[in-house]
Structures are given as C-alpha cells and as structure tokens.
Amino acid sequence: MWMSSICFIWGVFFFFLSLFMFYWVIYLMMNNIVYFLEWEVISFNSVKIEMGVLFDWMSMLFMMFVFLISSVVILYSKSYMSSELNLNRFIMLVIMFVLSMALLIISPNMISILLGWDGLGLVSYCLVIYYQNIKSFNAGMLTALSNRIGDVLILMSISWMMNYGSWNFYFYLEFMKNDFEMLVIGGLIMAAAMTKSAQIPFSSWLPAAMAAPTPVSALVHSSTLVTAGVYLLIRFNYLFIDSYIINILLLLSGLTMFMAGISANYEFDLKKIIALSTLSQLGLMMSILSMGMGDLAFFHLLTHAMFKALLFMCAGLIIHMFNDIQDIRYMGGISLYLPLTSLCFNIANMALCGIPFLAGFYSKDLILEVVMMSNLNLFVFFLYFISTGLTVFYSFRLSMYLMVGDYNLMSVYNLYEEDYVMLKSMFILLVMSVVSGGMLVWMIFPYPYMIYLSLNMKLMVVYVSLLGGLMGYLVSVMKIYSLNKFIITYKLSSFLGVMWFLPNLSTYGLNYIFLSLGGKMFKNLDMGWIELYSVRGISLILKKNSIFYNFFHMNNFKIYLFSFIMWMVMFLFMLII
Amino acid sequence: MYPSLNSNKMFFYFILFLSTLISISSNSWLGCWVGLEINLLSFIPLISNTNNMMSSEASLKYFLTQSIASINFLFFILLKLMWMKNFMLNNSISILINSSLLMKMGSTPFHFWFPNIIEGLSWFNSFILMSWQKIAPMILLSYYFYSKFIIIIIIMNSIIGAIGGLNQSSLRKIMAFSSINNLSWMLASLLISENLWIFYFMMYSFLIMILCLLFNSMNLFYINQLFFFNMNYGIKFLFLINFLSLGGLPPFLGFYSKWIIINFLIFNNFPMVCFFLIMMSLIILFFYIRIIYSSFLFNNLNLKWISIKLKNKQLFFYTLSSLISIFGIIFSTFFFM
C-alpha cells in the first residue's frame, strides 16, 4: 500500500534523480566541462528562437538540491497530507512545480527561462490557494500578481533582446556588457529577480504565501521559487560587475534583510517567522550577489535551502501536533514530547544562525568576512551585522518559545511524533544541513578565499551573534507586564511589526488607486456619457426616428400621390421661371 | 413558391419580361415609355388575385402610382424634346425625368407606395417587384441623370431604408425597406458604371431570391412566426446565413458586391456617400440579425402539431444556394486564375 502510493513513487524517483545529478556535478566539476545543447525552434529574419539547455556544475548542483528537497517533501506529504482527498492533484502540482523549476535552472535562454518562470508563478499560485479559503485566495492573488510583475519584466527584457538576434543571454553577457540596451535588460532582469525573491518593494507576498500547505512552503517558499530570482541574477552576474544599477539592489536587499529580521521578532505565527527568516536570508544572498560575489550567493542559496526546508518541515510536524494551530504562544516544552523533531528543529535553527560546522556557518561566516574585507560604506556594513544579530535573535526567541517552558495549549493533551514517514524524510535533510556546508565549500571553491582581518573584526560575527542570542532569550522570557510596555512605542512597533507597511502598500496602496479610479470611470464613462453618446444614444436616436418615420406611413395614399405631383409641379415652375 | 402554371399567368410573365427588354433596348424615350407601360399593365394581372382583397388593393395602388409616374415621364420627355431637342443637359428637366423614374422604382422621396403595396403581394410577386421591376427604370435612369440630385437620393435611400425597417414586424415590409436601402447601393453603382450595377443587381437578386423562396415555402410573413414554427435547426441556419449575406457581413457573398462598390466609390471620390452607405448598412444588418437571432437563440417555441417539412428537392436547392451565399467570395476567386 505504502510502496504503491504516488508519494513514494515520486519521492524515490526524485531521490534517485538527485543522486544522478550529484554524479553529474562531480563529473562536470572534475573535468571542468560545460555541456550546452541547443535546439533551434524557428529562425525568422535573422532572429532565432531557440530552446537551449545548459549543463554546468552550477545548474546540476542546484538541480540536485531541488530534486533532493522535492523528493523529501513529497515523501513527507504522504503523512502530512494523508487525509487529503485529492492527494494526487497535490502531488501533481508539486511535480509540475519541480519541473518548471528545473526548466528555469537549465535554460540559458530568455524565452525558455520565461516558460519556467511563468510555470513557477502559475503553479505556486495553485499551491498557495490549495486550501481554498478566503485567506489563501488573497495570499495566492498577492503572490501571483507580485510574480506577474516579474513575468512582465522578463517579457520586456525579451523584447529588448530581440535586437541581438537570439535570446541566449549566456553569450551576450560579457560581449555586450557596455551596450546601453544590455544595461536596460540588466535592470529589467534585476527588477524581475527582485519580485521573485521578494526584495523590498515586493516582499509582502512571501509571508502571505504561508497560507499554502506546509510541505509546499518547505519546497516552494524556502528553497526553490524564492531562490529563482537569486539564481537568475547569478547567471547574469557578469553583467552587473562594475555596473552602477546593482548598487540599488545592494541597498534594497540590505534593507530587506534588516526589515525581515526585525519583523520576525514581532511575529507570533510559526510559519511566518520562518518565512521572514527566509526573506532575511534572501536579502543576504541578494546583497552579497550585488557586491559581485555570485559564487558566495550560490553557496548560501544551497546551504540555506537545506536547513530552511528542514525548518519548515519541523514546523509542519509541530503544527500538525498542535491541532493546526500556528501561534507560538500556545506552544512550549515540546522538547520533552517531540525529541526528534526538536533535534531537527534546533539543528536547522542553529545552522541558520551559523553555529560553527553546521551548514549555515560555512556560507554565512564566509559571506560576512568577505563583506568585512570589501570596500563598503558604513550603512551597508551595519545592515549586514545588525541583520546577522537579528537572525540569531529571532531564532533563539523561536526556539525558546517552542522548546522551553510549559505547554500552553490545552490541559489534557498528549503529544507524540505521529509517524516515521515525516521523521525519516526530515532526517535526510538533517544530515544534509549538517554536512552540506562543509561538502560544498570543499567542492565548489577551487581555492579558498583569502581573509585577513583584525581580531575584533574577525570576532564581530561572534559578538553580534552572542548579543542577538542574549536578546532572543530575554525577549522570550519577558513577562506580560513587560510586554505591555511596548504600548509606549506603539507607532514604532506597528511600523516594524508589519514589515514596514509593505503588505498594506502592495495591497491597499495599489488597489485603492485603481479601484477608485475604475469606479469613477465606470460611473462617469461606462454608465455615463460614453453610454449616452455611443451605444444607448444611437439606439435611442434610431428608435425615435423610426417611430417618427412610421407616422408618415399612416397617411392616406392620396397624399403620397399628391405630394409627388406637387414635387413635379414645383420643379416645373422652377423650369419655367 | 413556384408560380402557378396557369397559361394566362405565363403569358403575362412573358410580357412582363419582354416589356422590360423593350424598354431598356429602345433607342428613343418614347419607346422606353411604351416598354414601361406594357410592363405596368402586365404586372397588374399577376398581382391581382380574386380570392385575396389585399392583392386587388395592391394592384390598384400599383396601377395608380405607376401610371402617374408614367404620365409624368411621358410629359417630361416630350417637354424635353420640345425645349432641348436631343441635348442632354443637367437642369431641372433631368431632375423631373429622374423623379418620375425614381417613383417607378420606389426610391426614397416617392417610396411610400412600395412597402404599402408589397404588404399585399405574395412572396414571389414581392421578389419580382424588388428585383425585376427595378431593371427598366434604373437602366433608363442611367441614360440621363443629374448626379448631384442622385447623390442626395442615394443618401436619403440609405437612411430611410435603415430607419424605416427598424420598427417593422412584417417580413415583407422589412424586405421592402431593405430593398430601399439596397436601391441606394444600386444607384451608387449606377453613378460609376453600368457593369457595376449589373454586378450588384445580380448579387442582390440572387440573395433575395433565396430568402423569398425560403419565406414562401414556409409561409412566413411576420417575425413572430419565426418563433413559433417548429423549424429544423438547419433551416434556421439557412435564414441566418442568407440574412447575414444580404446584410453584407464580410465572409459572405453579399459583402463582395458591397466591397466592390465601396472600392469604386472611394476611387471615384465619393467618400461621403460611401460613409452613409456603410453606416446605414450596419443598421440594416442589425435588424436582420434581430429577426433571426431571437428565433435562433432565445425565443423558440416548439409546437408539436405544426412542423415544417421541406421537400428534398427544395431543400437541396436552398442549401446549394446558401452554399454559394456563404462561399461565394471564395468561389469567385477561382474565375480569375
């Protein structure tokens, strides 16, 4: 029964696909090979539409991670979605998602990237609205429309790229770098990547998308969909080196990182905290990318994918145990009842904080040290380090809320780890979030980064982490009368707690203008004078005239003949005179 | 549908067709007048039917209008002969002669008899009145017309045809007003050349022939009959196609003739005439669609005890004609290879 279920079949299939990809990663890396396959779909007046496939170690490695996470998530769904009637549909959606992600990863061509990109947007919409309630519809619409902006930007960059005769951006990045049009394309791609990776003007959809089922969040909103933008920018990285437009991205992604770190501390929804921490880490990836270190961004992308997916899956299990309650204030003391889950959760959290020799340590520590080595202004520097502290802050707060203290939900309740299906799939990622950092740092960096810092600078990361951990502990043990003191800074708290008003900005802020304008247009034009002077007016005139005209036909036949004679006589007199 | 094979009637049909030929092929105005008179006198017995009071009324009305038009025509051609000999000058005389001919063909300012009479005719006679009876006056008009006057008449025709038919429930009146509208197209083609007129006239006659035959074979005289009749869906489809074709919707045959005329009108610098013709044919198309649309989609009752059966031979003929009406444009391209 279990062996023949769709989850098992596809989970195992993706797992072996992932191993196969791993083999290819090793092969391509060792021999330093890139395979580039190209199929010319149509050639039209010296413009070629092609389907290109690029197999290099980067795409293979990313594919390996995506397939691993998706295999684990599909196995996990067997238990998590066990009471779902349309499990097949759910798994099919996930598979479609993975396939469009794969299409995005392997294509070096703008048009085929657009296919994958649109597929991601569409399927993620279907997955976010999977529970089909108002909240998820709204979240899905916000997600889909935010991503749609990115689709449109990619379409625009496609139209800008037509001059080059082909859409294989891979060939033009270095060659056309000083071209103005390539700069425009770069700007469009950058903005598109910002929508997909939820950077600051567009970041409200990522926490909203937590309305999706938790396995979906683990797959989509931690490691695949949101990193698609980062991956695209890594591919375009050559274009952005020494380019001034990327400074905008540096600022915005730094602010995203900071904003998400702060908002996560105000949040009490378990999944939203994790989503905001994802947002913060995306900001980290984007900012190191915009400083020119694409390989570091990629490295962090991969390690982050591992522990963040694990974190989501642990959260899903906990939510399952707590009768689908997500508020962390109801939770507490689960380390006594769910030891293995707590193990996974804590390891993932620590990896996120960058505790040494877990996955996150290798990437984050390297990124921060490279940041300290590079030529930066103070503002960006502070953004980096405050955000690093904030990461530890909210991670510790979350851990303390969940693990320590009393159980807060109901008085008579028994928590147990439901079955081993979820746990087994979590263990795979547990292993990966321990070893993937070390494994990758040995694999993808042919020579180590040279880091040369003074002692205090070197210990800077430790300082901010310790400070953040301390604050996280203190916040979590805060009593209710201390929490009430926040009323003094109510305005500041409400600003920081709702992601700097970004959700309001991208929902009411946009809708209000267009809806009110549309309402006015509808009232004044559609129902107003356009109706009067075009459709209704014409038909009214015709109707009136037709009725008036029929009046002539009521006359006597004699009068018709007489009028004809009169007409003739009139002209005859004109003739004579 | 088929005219009864009464030998008297056949005789009058023969004279009807022959008199038109006399009229259009004579080389003097008097000969034309003679042809017109014979035509009038031969059509009267065809209209009148002793069983139907409406048709005798129609025959009387027809006689009165046509004879008054003929008197005026005779008077003015004689006057013209006296004053101008055989010169053809554009002055009031030409307007007067044109007016009498317009009266004969039922064109706008003098068209009041036309829907009135057609209400009393059978479908076959209506078809004759709408097509064949227009030949002689129009050909005569093409000999001698005052083009500025005719342009005004064209525009009036197109407007009156569109406005008048909008509010009718009788199918014959609708066809009469559509004939008035199509008269404007024909007059516009006369402005340009006679060949163009022949082309348009043949297309128009063909299209209204199908419709008149269809109406006749099902005894349809009012719009509401279309809703009640237990019609085969395919036959309704024939109505739809032919009405759309007659209205000049692009893929159909009726568009072809209108297209050519629009083309020539624009080449010959009549943009305003062209504008009026196109706009008014939109209104025409609107009430054509309104006839068939409601019976096609919303409002069809199926009565069990009235059902329309068509003979296979008839149905074959209608479908073949409708096929030409649908694909006529495509077929016509084969002739120019």
Coordinates of N, CA and C in Angstrom, one line a residue, chain A residues 307 350-351 353-366:
Chain A
F307 N 18.7 23.8 5.3 CA 18.2 23.9 6.6 C 16.9 24.6 6.7
M350 N 20.1 26.3 14.4 CA 21.5 26.7 14.6 C 22.3 26.9 13.3
A351 N 21.9 26.0 12.4 CA 22.5 26.2 11.1 C 22.2 27.5 10.5
C353 N 21.6 30.2 12.2 CA 22.3 31.2 13.0 C 23.8 31.2 12.6
G354 N 24.3 30.1 12.1 CA 25.7 30.0 11.7 C 26.5 29.5 12.9
I355 N 26.0 28.6 13.7 CA 26.8 27.9 14.7 C 27.9 27.1 14.0
P356 N 29.1 27.2 14.4 CA 30.2 26.5 13.7 C 30.0 25.1 13.3
F357 N 30.4 24.8 12.1 CA 30.4 23.5 11.5 C 29.1 22.9 11.1
L358 N 28.0 23.7 11.3 CA 26.8 23.3 10.6 C 26.8 24.0 9.3
A359 N 25.7 23.7 8.5 CA 25.8 24.1 7.1 C 25.9 25.7 7.0
G360 N 25.1 26.4 7.8 CA 25.0 27.8 7.6 C 26.3 28.5 8.0
F361 N 27.0 27.9 8.8 CA 28.3 28.5 9.2 C 29.2 28.8 8.1
Y362 N 29.4 27.8 7.2 CA 30.4 27.9 6.1 C 30.0 29.1 5.2
S363 N 28.7 29.1 4.9 CA 28.3 30.2 3.9 C 28.2 31.5 4.6
K364 N 27.6 31.6 5.7 CA 27.3 32.9 6.3 C 28.6 33.6 6.8
D365 N 29.4 32.8 7.5 CA 30.6 33.3 8.0 C 31.5 33.8 6.9
L366 N 31.6 33.0 5.8 CA 32.4 33.4 4.7 C 31.9 34.7 4.1

